[in-house]
């Protein structure tokens, strides 16, 4: 057993020379459109002015061979480069980012919900897609209620998911429910897909006694062991190398599980992104890096975030198969995630998915995004290209959805949300002594004495504290 | 010393006479009940503990920079051959990645033993340690934890390590609830405490005084044993002054005990704190109530060093027993300079002088 594992860990998969290989591998059954998009396009020549150096070398050698004498082809043998790929060149040439075309955006359906290449349609069942559609719209309704609730001062903070519902449900539905999720904070849809009820999500936002995380974190910092969702923490990108470690552990356990790690394009500028990508590649960890590229990190547009071709182009630099998908196309996100998961498991290596989307809402309730982008821009995305609208049109074409259903679902989902909301608001907060638990597995003596300090203090001063909002007895 | 590592200069411990003169290592003796023993220096005792940890727990893995071939201090030598490349492996050169990776391993149920090549290079991982590892259990309401994580890092003065191969960084982490911080003084203790850290259900940082790696030799029990974390040890009993230290400084203070007895006719009680967080207040308070005087000594700079925390607790808990102010002898509030090391360290002469002032106060 150990020998087998150690072989798997140490063996480096054969180099994939292009995205085409990845795409054709991962979408074995449905490869034709990707092949069409990618062949001749990716990493190819852009124009005659900038020549890809391999060709200039070939021309040069042809000349030499013709006029002088045969030259033994010499390859560089430095240990630090892959010698199967590299050769010498004798003309000075900087690789220019413009030598490469932009990585194409993979899509399955257009903005009207029309499937462009039938072979790419994953043909998900009516029930499956209805579940996705209902989940997306339910999240959208919950967002509206909780956003308003923050505006009214009922919860302290909130972050909506407007416009990115497609990335959550498209990816989550392609995973196995016990694949471990490391999120950033804008991935509540993953929990809804996995069956978390709205009461629990709202309990977290209210920090009430039903909160699985015991009221310790800011709102939207969900965490749910049962649903394999690692608790969100505010520091950006810290979850990324952690996801790699968890994936490595899964590989050793032969568990047939993968890890998915969500992050925004802004978070990809953190050092932990670099750490995670490099560790995942060198240690062959079965982890899916899922980047939500929504155009903004709070107020910072991507033009001030990076100069390369987004996030996806960084993957190959780390030796990671990468793909860019239309994040407003649930089916494209689904296909890419499913293929990535298979690739992770079969080849035991990481995959990077960059989902292009647009952050329709404000960054958070502490942000007014009209201070740095136009309302028109937002409106245009909301109307012309929204993941919910697009899926709805797809389903309407199949006659799986219609106005009637929409109306009754609206009423039903609103009721669900309001019921959960009222319930969450009613619950008291946990007992204040929960503040002291779980710092360590067992409470150290010094902390016990601080518990006593607080209790002694409250015997004298409880009138000055919001005692009535908190549960009286500690569990 | 096979000590090849990136831009870090070569260190050859033991080549400089002046670094050896700042303390004399006092070996411990294993109890008869501990069974068979074997002669080991500190790095061999660490190696032995790691081997036992891997043998007794198939989920345990060791990783870090250059650990595969045995480590720049030889602590992981032979382990990759014995346990395989999937359990002992090099990582890319990136401390935040190493600790983040370890947290993830631990969260997924593995036992993660991470190495940071020098404590001086732990700061890139400060965010992962302080914001993530320490708070993982708490923020998840005890649904998830990374208790299976242990971070080992060589620390302390080495004679010529200068700014980035000498630091004692424990107090940076002592300010962070959720971590355990342990520093051993010799091979027997290191083995038992490291095994405890690895098996403890909380993230632990284990700082190894690198000057002791080869210099400290003891007869170490060969069996699998653990020593309790958060337990200080009274090494010398005395009546007049309590001396508190950890790591290499314990040996400095040990010598000071003898010097104080001989030259000042003073009886010192020596305590090895061993665990910085959560520290053993009870043992220290009890001693100071008996002696009425306390001297705390550590290599790290004095301001906001861990000595300050101990002194503050002692003055609150022992106020009526104290015959003199609590003294701290520590590094100066400067970076750790190369050629000035003999003047920088809180050596036995500085400690002896402090005792003189304490008893004459």
PDB file of N, CA and C in Angstrom, chain A residues 350-443:
ATOM      1  N   UNK A 350      -3.642  19.273  -9.696  1.00  0.00           N
ATOM      2  CA  UNK A 350      -4.593  20.374  -9.555  1.00  0.00           C
ATOM      3  C   UNK A 350      -5.106  20.886 -10.895  1.00  0.00           C
ATOM      4  N   UNK A 351      -6.223  21.595 -10.854  1.00  0.00           N
ATOM      5  CA  UNK A 351      -6.788  22.244 -12.037  1.00  0.00           C
ATOM      6  C   UNK A 351      -7.215  23.655 -11.628  1.00  0.00           C
ATOM      7  N   UNK A 352      -7.072  24.584 -12.562  1.00  0.00           N
ATOM      8  CA  UNK A 352      -7.512  25.964 -12.316  1.00  0.00           C
ATOM      9  C   UNK A 352      -8.668  26.304 -13.244  1.00  0.00           C
ATOM     10  N   UNK A 353      -9.749  26.795 -12.633  1.00  0.00           N
ATOM     11  CA  UNK A 353     -10.887  27.280 -13.423  1.00  0.00           C
ATOM     12  C   UNK A 353     -11.061  28.761 -13.123  1.00  0.00           C
ATOM     13  N   UNK A 354     -11.063  29.565 -14.166  1.00  0.00           N
ATOM     14  CA  UNK A 354     -11.354  30.989 -13.980  1.00  0.00           C
ATOM     15  C   UNK A 354     -12.732  31.252 -14.563  1.00  0.00           C
ATOM     16  N   UNK A 355     -13.675  31.591 -13.702  1.00  0.00           N
ATOM     17  CA  UNK A 355     -15.037  31.864 -14.159  1.00  0.00           C
ATOM     18  C   UNK A 355     -15.214  33.368 -14.293  1.00  0.00           C
ATOM     19  N   UNK A 356     -15.447  33.801 -15.534  1.00  0.00           N
ATOM     20  CA  UNK A 356     -15.625  35.233 -15.790  1.00  0.00           C
ATOM     21  C   UNK A 356     -17.061  35.610 -15.441  1.00  0.00           C
ATOM     22  N   UNK A 357     -17.188  36.651 -14.625  1.00  0.00           N
ATOM     23  CA  UNK A 357     -18.536  37.061 -14.237  1.00  0.00           C
ATOM     24  C   UNK A 357     -18.495  38.543 -13.889  1.00  0.00           C
ATOM     25  N   UNK A 358     -19.548  39.020 -13.290  1.00  0.00           N
ATOM     26  CA  UNK A 358     -19.587  40.446 -12.951  1.00  0.00           C
ATOM     27  C   UNK A 358     -20.265  40.604 -11.593  1.00  0.00           C
ATOM     28  N   UNK A 359     -19.609  41.374 -10.707  1.00  0.00           N
ATOM     29  CA  UNK A 359     -20.182  41.572  -9.366  1.00  0.00           C
ATOM     30  C   UNK A 359     -21.286  42.626  -9.448  1.00  0.00           C
ATOM     31  N   UNK A 360     -22.517  42.156  -9.505  1.00  0.00           N
ATOM     32  CA  UNK A 360     -23.628  43.089  -9.709  1.00  0.00           C
ATOM     33  C   UNK A 360     -23.912  43.898  -8.444  1.00  0.00           C
ATOM     34  N   UNK A 361     -23.800  43.265  -7.298  1.00  0.00           N
ATOM     35  CA  UNK A 361     -24.071  43.984  -6.049  1.00  0.00           C
ATOM     36  C   UNK A 361     -22.874  44.814  -5.613  1.00  0.00           C
ATOM     37  N   UNK A 362     -23.093  45.560  -4.528  1.00  0.00           N
ATOM     38  CA  UNK A 362     -21.969  46.238  -3.893  1.00  0.00           C
ATOM     39  C   UNK A 362     -21.022  45.179  -3.331  1.00  0.00           C
ATOM     40  N   UNK A 363     -19.770  45.594  -3.034  1.00  0.00           N
ATOM     41  CA  UNK A 363     -18.835  44.636  -2.441  1.00  0.00           C
ATOM     42  C   UNK A 363     -19.431  44.050  -1.158  1.00  0.00           C
ATOM     43  N   UNK A 364     -19.934  44.932  -0.306  1.00  0.00           N
ATOM     44  CA  UNK A 364     -20.574  44.480   0.934  1.00  0.00           C
ATOM     45  C   UNK A 364     -21.508  45.594   1.370  1.00  0.00           C
ATOM     46  N   UNK A 365     -22.142  45.405   2.513  1.00  0.00           N
ATOM     47  CA  UNK A 365     -23.027  46.457   3.023  1.00  0.00           C
ATOM     48  C   UNK A 365     -22.237  47.666   3.504  1.00  0.00           C
ATOM     49  N   UNK A 366     -20.925  47.530   3.607  1.00  0.00           N
ATOM     50  CA  UNK A 366     -20.106  48.673   4.020  1.00  0.00           C
ATOM     51  C   UNK A 366     -19.574  49.441   2.814  1.00  0.00           C
ATOM     52  N   UNK A 367     -20.111  49.130   1.636  1.00  0.00           N
ATOM     53  CA  UNK A 367     -19.553  49.687   0.399  1.00  0.00           C
ATOM     54  C   UNK A 367     -20.678  50.248  -0.463  1.00  0.00           C
ATOM     55  N   UNK A 368     -20.448  51.434  -1.039  1.00  0.00           N
ATOM     56  CA  UNK A 368     -21.359  51.976  -2.051  1.00  0.00           C
ATOM     57  C   UNK A 368     -20.601  51.991  -3.367  1.00  0.00           C
ATOM     58  N   UNK A 369     -20.900  51.021  -4.220  1.00  0.00           N
ATOM     59  CA  UNK A 369     -20.056  50.828  -5.402  1.00  0.00           C
ATOM     60  C   UNK A 369     -20.257  51.917  -6.437  1.00  0.00           C
ATOM     61  N   UNK A 370     -21.295  52.759  -6.280  1.00  0.00           N
ATOM     62  CA  UNK A 370     -21.477  53.843  -7.250  1.00  0.00           C
ATOM     63  C   UNK A 370     -20.378  54.894  -7.102  1.00  0.00           C
ATOM     64  N   UNK A 371     -19.587  54.776  -6.056  1.00  0.00           N
ATOM     65  CA  UNK A 371     -18.467  55.703  -5.869  1.00  0.00           C
ATOM     66  C   UNK A 371     -17.324  55.408  -6.835  1.00  0.00           C
ATOM     67  N   UNK A 372     -17.330  54.248  -7.458  1.00  0.00           N
ATOM     68  CA  UNK A 372     -16.211  53.918  -8.352  1.00  0.00           C
ATOM     69  C   UNK A 372     -16.627  53.224  -9.643  1.00  0.00           C
ATOM     70  N   UNK A 373     -17.922  53.042  -9.863  1.00  0.00           N
ATOM     71  CA  UNK A 373     -18.354  52.493 -11.165  1.00  0.00           C
ATOM     72  C   UNK A 373     -19.768  52.997 -11.430  1.00  0.00           C
ATOM     73  N   UNK A 374     -20.129  53.026 -12.692  1.00  0.00           N
ATOM     74  CA  UNK A 374     -21.406  53.649 -13.023  1.00  0.00           C
ATOM     75  C   UNK A 374     -22.574  52.694 -12.758  1.00  0.00           C
ATOM     76  N   UNK A 375     -23.686  53.292 -12.389  1.00  0.00           N
ATOM     77  CA  UNK A 375     -24.893  52.506 -12.162  1.00  0.00           C
ATOM     78  C   UNK A 375     -25.338  51.859 -13.472  1.00  0.00           C
ATOM     79  N   UNK A 376     -25.091  52.556 -14.570  1.00  0.00           N
ATOM     80  CA  UNK A 376     -25.464  52.015 -15.884  1.00  0.00           C
ATOM     81  C   UNK A 376     -24.740  50.706 -16.174  1.00  0.00           C
ATOM     82  N   UNK A 377     -23.446  50.699 -15.831  1.00  0.00           N
ATOM     83  CA  UNK A 377     -22.637  49.492 -16.062  1.00  0.00           C
ATOM     84  C   UNK A 377     -23.267  48.311 -15.333  1.00  0.00           C
ATOM     85  N   UNK A 378     -23.620  48.548 -14.082  1.00  0.00           N
ATOM     86  CA  UNK A 378     -24.206  47.485 -13.269  1.00  0.00           C
ATOM     87  C   UNK A 378     -25.529  47.035 -13.862  1.00  0.00           C
ATOM     88  N   UNK A 379     -26.346  48.032 -14.220  1.00  0.00           N
ATOM     89  CA  UNK A 379     -27.666  47.723 -14.767  1.00  0.00           C
ATOM     90  C   UNK A 379     -27.559  46.893 -16.028  1.00  0.00           C
ATOM     91  N   UNK A 380     -26.557  47.242 -16.831  1.00  0.00           N
ATOM     92  CA  UNK A 380     -26.426  46.535 -18.099  1.00  0.00           C
ATOM     93  C   UNK A 380     -26.126  45.053 -17.870  1.00  0.00           C
ATOM     94  N   UNK A 381     -25.288  44.762 -16.905  1.00  0.00           N
ATOM     95  CA  UNK A 381     -24.993  43.345 -16.615  1.00  0.00           C
ATOM     96  C   UNK A 381     -26.217  42.650 -16.030  1.00  0.00           C
ATOM     97  N   UNK A 382     -26.880  43.369 -15.165  1.00  0.00           N
ATOM     98  CA  UNK A 382     -28.053  42.798 -14.513  1.00  0.00           C
ATOM     99  C   UNK A 382     -29.081  42.388 -15.556  1.00  0.00           C
ATOM    100  N   UNK A 383     -29.192  43.202 -16.608  1.00  0.00           N
ATOM    101  CA  UNK A 383     -30.248  42.946 -17.584  1.00  0.00           C
ATOM    102  C   UNK A 383     -29.793  42.082 -18.749  1.00  0.00           C
ATOM    103  N   UNK A 384     -28.589  42.375 -19.279  1.00  0.00           N
ATOM    104  CA  UNK A 384     -28.237  41.678 -20.517  1.00  0.00           C
ATOM    105  C   UNK A 384     -27.662  40.293 -20.274  1.00  0.00           C
ATOM    106  N   UNK A 385     -27.015  40.105 -19.129  1.00  0.00           N
ATOM    107  CA  UNK A 385     -26.347  38.814 -18.937  1.00  0.00           C
ATOM    108  C   UNK A 385     -26.341  38.416 -17.473  1.00  0.00           C
ATOM    109  N   UNK A 386     -27.359  37.677 -17.093  1.00  0.00           N
ATOM    110  CA  UNK A 386     -27.450  37.243 -15.696  1.00  0.00           C
ATOM    111  C   UNK A 386     -27.578  35.718 -15.664  1.00  0.00           C
ATOM    112  N   UNK A 387     -26.843  35.053 -14.766  1.00  0.00           N
ATOM    113  CA  UNK A 387     -26.878  33.583 -14.776  1.00  0.00           C
ATOM    114  C   UNK A 387     -28.280  33.017 -14.535  1.00  0.00           C
ATOM    115  N   UNK A 388     -29.067  33.696 -13.728  1.00  0.00           N
ATOM    116  CA  UNK A 388     -30.410  33.182 -13.434  1.00  0.00           C
ATOM    117  C   UNK A 388     -31.297  33.298 -14.672  1.00  0.00           C
ATOM    118  N   UNK A 389     -31.249  34.467 -15.309  1.00  0.00           N
ATOM    119  CA  UNK A 389     -32.060  34.672 -16.513  1.00  0.00           C
ATOM    120  C   UNK A 389     -31.681  33.675 -17.604  1.00  0.00           C
ATOM    121  N   UNK A 390     -30.377  33.474 -17.744  1.00  0.00           N
ATOM    122  CA  UNK A 390     -29.918  32.602 -18.811  1.00  0.00           C
ATOM    123  C   UNK A 390     -30.398  31.165 -18.610  1.00  0.00           C
ATOM    124  N   UNK A 391     -30.293  30.697 -17.379  1.00  0.00           N
ATOM    125  CA  UNK A 391     -30.752  29.321 -17.121  1.00  0.00           C
ATOM    126  C   UNK A 391     -32.263  29.228 -17.307  1.00  0.00           C
ATOM    127  N   UNK A 392     -32.945  30.287 -16.874  1.00  0.00           N
ATOM    128  CA  UNK A 392     -34.403  30.269 -17.009  1.00  0.00           C
ATOM    129  C   UNK A 392     -34.791  30.142 -18.479  1.00  0.00           C
ATOM    130  N   UNK A 393     -34.099  30.889 -19.352  1.00  0.00           N
ATOM    131  CA  UNK A 393     -34.416  30.822 -20.791  1.00  0.00           C
ATOM    132  C   UNK A 393     -34.139  29.424 -21.349  1.00  0.00           C
ATOM    133  N   UNK A 394     -33.040  28.848 -20.884  1.00  0.00           N
ATOM    134  CA  UNK A 394     -32.715  27.475 -21.316  1.00  0.00           C
ATOM    135  C   UNK A 394     -33.851  26.522 -20.920  1.00  0.00           C
ATOM    136  N   UNK A 395     -34.308  26.694 -19.678  1.00  0.00           N
ATOM    137  CA  UNK A 395     -35.346  25.787 -19.189  1.00  0.00           C
ATOM    138  C   UNK A 395     -36.689  26.057 -19.859  1.00  0.00           C
ATOM    139  N   UNK A 396     -36.933  27.315 -20.179  1.00  0.00           N
ATOM    140  CA  UNK A 396     -38.188  27.646 -20.873  1.00  0.00           C
ATOM    141  C   UNK A 396     -38.209  27.034 -22.266  1.00  0.00           C
ATOM    142  N   UNK A 397     -37.029  27.003 -22.899  1.00  0.00           N
ATOM    143  CA  UNK A 397     -36.957  26.376 -24.223  1.00  0.00           C
ATOM    144  C   UNK A 397     -37.305  24.899 -24.161  1.00  0.00           C
ATOM    145  N   UNK A 398     -36.910  24.288 -23.053  1.00  0.00           N
ATOM    146  CA  UNK A 398     -37.223  22.860 -22.893  1.00  0.00           C
ATOM    147  C   UNK A 398     -38.650  22.666 -22.361  1.00  0.00           C
ATOM    148  N   UNK A 399     -39.307  23.787 -22.113  1.00  0.00           N
ATOM    149  CA  UNK A 399     -40.659  23.799 -21.532  1.00  0.00           C
ATOM    150  C   UNK A 399     -40.687  23.165 -20.148  1.00  0.00           C
ATOM    151  N   UNK A 400     -39.584  23.402 -19.424  1.00  0.00           N
ATOM    152  CA  UNK A 400     -39.520  22.920 -18.038  1.00  0.00           C
ATOM    153  C   UNK A 400     -39.884  24.038 -17.060  1.00  0.00           C
ATOM    154  N   UNK A 401     -40.014  25.210 -17.590  1.00  0.00           N
ATOM    155  CA  UNK A 401     -40.292  26.366 -16.730  1.00  0.00           C
ATOM    156  C   UNK A 401     -41.145  27.352 -17.515  1.00  0.00           C
ATOM    157  N   UNK A 402     -41.996  28.084 -16.788  1.00  0.00           N
ATOM    158  CA  UNK A 402     -42.802  29.111 -17.456  1.00  0.00           C
ATOM    159  C   UNK A 402     -43.197  30.185 -16.449  1.00  0.00           C
ATOM    160  N   UNK A 403     -43.914  31.172 -16.930  1.00  0.00           N
ATOM    161  CA  UNK A 403     -44.290  32.293 -16.073  1.00  0.00           C
ATOM    162  C   UNK A 403     -45.110  31.846 -14.863  1.00  0.00           C
ATOM    163  N   UNK A 404     -45.963  30.915 -15.122  1.00  0.00           N
ATOM    164  CA  UNK A 404     -46.826  30.425 -14.052  1.00  0.00           C
ATOM    165  C   UNK A 404     -45.990  29.829 -12.915  1.00  0.00           C
ATOM    166  N   UNK A 405     -45.085  28.965 -13.330  1.00  0.00           N
ATOM    167  CA  UNK A 405     -44.205  28.328 -12.337  1.00  0.00           C
ATOM    168  C   UNK A 405     -43.370  29.384 -11.623  1.00  0.00           C
ATOM    169  N   UNK A 406     -42.911  30.330 -12.400  1.00  0.00           N
ATOM    170  CA  UNK A 406     -42.076  31.386 -11.827  1.00  0.00           C
ATOM    171  C   UNK A 406     -42.852  32.129 -10.734  1.00  0.00           C
ATOM    172  N   UNK A 407     -44.097  32.451 -11.036  1.00  0.00           N
ATOM    173  CA  UNK A 407     -44.902  33.198 -10.077  1.00  0.00           C
ATOM    174  C   UNK A 407     -45.111  32.402  -8.797  1.00  0.00           C
ATOM    175  N   UNK A 408     -45.485  31.155  -8.950  1.00  0.00           N
ATOM    176  CA  UNK A 408     -45.769  30.375  -7.735  1.00  0.00           C
ATOM    177  C   UNK A 408     -44.478  30.105  -6.960  1.00  0.00           C
ATOM    178  N   UNK A 409     -43.361  29.909  -7.690  1.00  0.00           N
ATOM    179  CA  UNK A 409     -42.075  29.707  -6.997  1.00  0.00           C
ATOM    180  C   UNK A 409     -41.653  30.981  -6.258  1.00  0.00           C
ATOM    181  N   UNK A 410     -41.941  32.121  -6.867  1.00  0.00           N
ATOM    182  CA  UNK A 410     -41.613  33.389  -6.218  1.00  0.00           C
ATOM    183  C   UNK A 410     -42.303  33.487  -4.864  1.00  0.00           C
ATOM    184  N   UNK A 411     -43.575  33.135  -4.882  1.00  0.00           N
ATOM    185  CA  UNK A 411     -44.351  33.211  -3.632  1.00  0.00           C
ATOM    186  C   UNK A 411     -43.809  32.212  -2.619  1.00  0.00           C
ATOM    187  N   UNK A 412     -43.583  30.996  -3.097  1.00  0.00           N
ATOM    188  CA  UNK A 412     -43.105  29.941  -2.190  1.00  0.00           C
ATOM    189  C   UNK A 412     -41.724  30.296  -1.609  1.00  0.00           C
ATOM    190  N   UNK A 413     -40.822  30.759  -2.483  1.00  0.00           N
ATOM    191  CA  UNK A 413     -39.464  31.029  -2.006  1.00  0.00           C
ATOM    192  C   UNK A 413     -39.449  32.221  -1.056  1.00  0.00           C
ATOM    193  N   UNK A 414     -40.291  33.203  -1.342  1.00  0.00           N
ATOM    194  CA  UNK A 414     -40.368  34.355  -0.458  1.00  0.00           C
ATOM    195  C   UNK A 414     -40.832  33.911   0.930  1.00  0.00           C
ATOM    196  N   UNK A 415     -41.808  33.033   0.932  1.00  0.00           N
ATOM    197  CA  UNK A 415     -42.311  32.516   2.214  1.00  0.00           C
ATOM    198  C   UNK A 415     -41.207  31.791   2.973  1.00  0.00           C
ATOM    199  N   UNK A 416     -40.500  30.943   2.234  1.00  0.00           N
ATOM    200  CA  UNK A 416     -39.391  30.195   2.853  1.00  0.00           C
ATOM    201  C   UNK A 416     -38.391  31.147   3.487  1.00  0.00           C
ATOM    202  N   UNK A 417     -38.019  32.171   2.713  1.00  0.00           N
ATOM    203  CA  UNK A 417     -37.018  33.114   3.204  1.00  0.00           C
ATOM    204  C   UNK A 417     -37.542  33.871   4.424  1.00  0.00           C
ATOM    205  N   UNK A 418     -38.769  34.347   4.333  1.00  0.00           N
ATOM    206  CA  UNK A 418     -39.308  35.152   5.438  1.00  0.00           C
ATOM    207  C   UNK A 418     -39.484  34.319   6.703  1.00  0.00           C
ATOM    208  N   UNK A 419     -39.882  33.081   6.513  1.00  0.00           N
ATOM    209  CA  UNK A 419     -40.070  32.202   7.673  1.00  0.00           C
ATOM    210  C   UNK A 419     -38.721  32.002   8.387  1.00  0.00           C
ATOM    211  N   UNK A 420     -37.717  31.716   7.576  1.00  0.00           N
ATOM    212  CA  UNK A 420     -36.375  31.515   8.146  1.00  0.00           C
ATOM    213  C   UNK A 420     -35.890  32.790   8.830  1.00  0.00           C
ATOM    214  N   UNK A 421     -36.183  33.895   8.192  1.00  0.00           N
ATOM    215  CA  UNK A 421     -35.739  35.181   8.708  1.00  0.00           C
ATOM    216  C   UNK A 421     -36.378  35.482  10.070  1.00  0.00           C
ATOM    217  N   UNK A 422     -37.680  35.304  10.131  1.00  0.00           N
ATOM    218  CA  UNK A 422     -38.383  35.577  11.398  1.00  0.00           C
ATOM    219  C   UNK A 422     -37.859  34.663  12.496  1.00  0.00           C
ATOM    220  N   UNK A 423     -37.662  33.415  12.135  1.00  0.00           N
ATOM    221  CA  UNK A 423     -37.182  32.443  13.109  1.00  0.00           C
ATOM    222  C   UNK A 423     -35.788  32.817  13.623  1.00  0.00           C
ATOM    223  N   UNK A 424     -34.903  33.192  12.675  1.00  0.00           N
ATOM    224  CA  UNK A 424     -33.526  33.525  13.061  1.00  0.00           C
ATOM    225  C   UNK A 424     -33.504  34.729  13.988  1.00  0.00           C
ATOM    226  N   UNK A 425     -34.385  35.661  13.709  1.00  0.00           N
ATOM    227  CA  UNK A 425     -34.377  36.890  14.502  1.00  0.00           C
ATOM    228  C   UNK A 425     -34.891  36.643  15.916  1.00  0.00           C
ATOM    229  N   UNK A 426     -35.750  35.667  16.046  1.00  0.00           N
ATOM    230  CA  UNK A 426     -36.356  35.366  17.359  1.00  0.00           C
ATOM    231  C   UNK A 426     -35.381  34.733  18.342  1.00  0.00           C
ATOM    232  N   UNK A 427     -34.408  33.979  17.807  1.00  0.00           N
ATOM    233  CA  UNK A 427     -33.557  33.167  18.679  1.00  0.00           C
ATOM    234  C   UNK A 427     -32.590  34.038  19.494  1.00  0.00           C
ATOM    235  N   UNK A 428     -32.381  33.671  20.751  1.00  0.00           N
ATOM    236  CA  UNK A 428     -31.384  34.405  21.532  1.00  0.00           C
ATOM    237  C   UNK A 428     -29.977  34.082  21.047  1.00  0.00           C
ATOM    238  N   UNK A 429     -29.036  34.911  21.436  1.00  0.00           N
ATOM    239  CA  UNK A 429     -27.642  34.611  21.116  1.00  0.00           C
ATOM    240  C   UNK A 429     -27.139  33.553  22.102  1.00  0.00           C
ATOM    241  N   UNK A 430     -26.018  32.900  21.775  1.00  0.00           N
ATOM    242  CA  UNK A 430     -25.526  31.853  22.698  1.00  0.00           C
ATOM    243  C   UNK A 430     -25.158  32.461  24.052  1.00  0.00           C
ATOM    244  N   UNK A 431     -25.030  31.612  25.041  1.00  0.00           N
ATOM    245  CA  UNK A 431     -24.575  32.094  26.338  1.00  0.00           C
ATOM    246  C   UNK A 431     -23.206  32.763  26.195  1.00  0.00           C
ATOM    247  N   UNK A 432     -23.015  33.838  26.967  1.00  0.00           N
ATOM    248  CA  UNK A 432     -21.767  34.604  26.790  1.00  0.00           C
ATOM    249  C   UNK A 432     -20.528  33.784  27.122  1.00  0.00           C
ATOM    250  N   UNK A 433     -20.662  32.727  27.873  1.00  0.00           N
ATOM    251  CA  UNK A 433     -19.469  31.924  28.204  1.00  0.00           C
ATOM    252  C   UNK A 433     -18.945  31.139  27.003  1.00  0.00           C
ATOM    253  N   UNK A 434     -19.770  31.065  25.930  1.00  0.00           N
ATOM    254  CA  UNK A 434     -19.268  30.437  24.701  1.00  0.00           C
ATOM    255  C   UNK A 434     -18.066  31.203  24.137  1.00  0.00           C
ATOM    256  N   UNK A 435     -17.919  32.429  24.589  1.00  0.00           N
ATOM    257  CA  UNK A 435     -16.750  33.218  24.182  1.00  0.00           C
ATOM    258  C   UNK A 435     -15.444  32.529  24.570  1.00  0.00           C
ATOM    259  N   UNK A 436     -15.479  31.749  25.644  1.00  0.00           N
ATOM    260  CA  UNK A 436     -14.244  31.183  26.186  1.00  0.00           C
ATOM    261  C   UNK A 436     -13.945  29.768  25.680  1.00  0.00           C
ATOM    262  N   UNK A 437     -14.959  29.110  25.132  1.00  0.00           N
ATOM    263  CA  UNK A 437     -14.747  27.720  24.713  1.00  0.00           C
ATOM    264  C   UNK A 437     -14.031  27.638  23.370  1.00  0.00           C
ATOM    265  N   UNK A 438     -13.416  26.479  23.130  1.00  0.00           N
ATOM    266  CA  UNK A 438     -12.849  26.135  21.809  1.00  0.00           C
ATOM    267  C   UNK A 438     -11.629  26.958  21.404  1.00  0.00           C
ATOM    268  N   UNK A 439     -11.090  27.752  22.334  1.00  0.00           N
ATOM    269  CA  UNK A 439      -9.808  28.400  22.026  1.00  0.00           C
ATOM    270  C   UNK A 439      -8.768  27.281  21.886  1.00  0.00           C
ATOM    271  N   UNK A 440      -8.793  26.388  22.866  1.00  0.00           N
ATOM    272  CA  UNK A 440      -8.032  25.131  22.811  1.00  0.00           C
ATOM    273  C   UNK A 440      -9.040  23.995  22.922  1.00  0.00           C
ATOM    274  N   UNK A 441      -8.590  22.772  22.768  1.00  0.00           N
ATOM    275  CA  UNK A 441      -9.518  21.653  22.958  1.00  0.00           C
ATOM    276  C   UNK A 441      -9.977  21.599  24.414  1.00  0.00           C
ATOM    277  N   UNK A 442      -9.062  21.921  25.326  1.00  0.00           N
ATOM    278  CA  UNK A 442      -9.436  22.016  26.735  1.00  0.00           C
ATOM    279  C   UNK A 442      -9.055  23.404  27.241  1.00  0.00           C
ATOM    280  N   UNK A 443      -9.855  23.936  28.136  1.00  0.00           N
ATOM    281  CA  UNK A 443      -9.595  25.294  28.584  1.00  0.00           C
ATOM    282  C   UNK A 443      -8.400  25.351  29.538  1.00  0.00           C
TER     283      UNK A 443
END
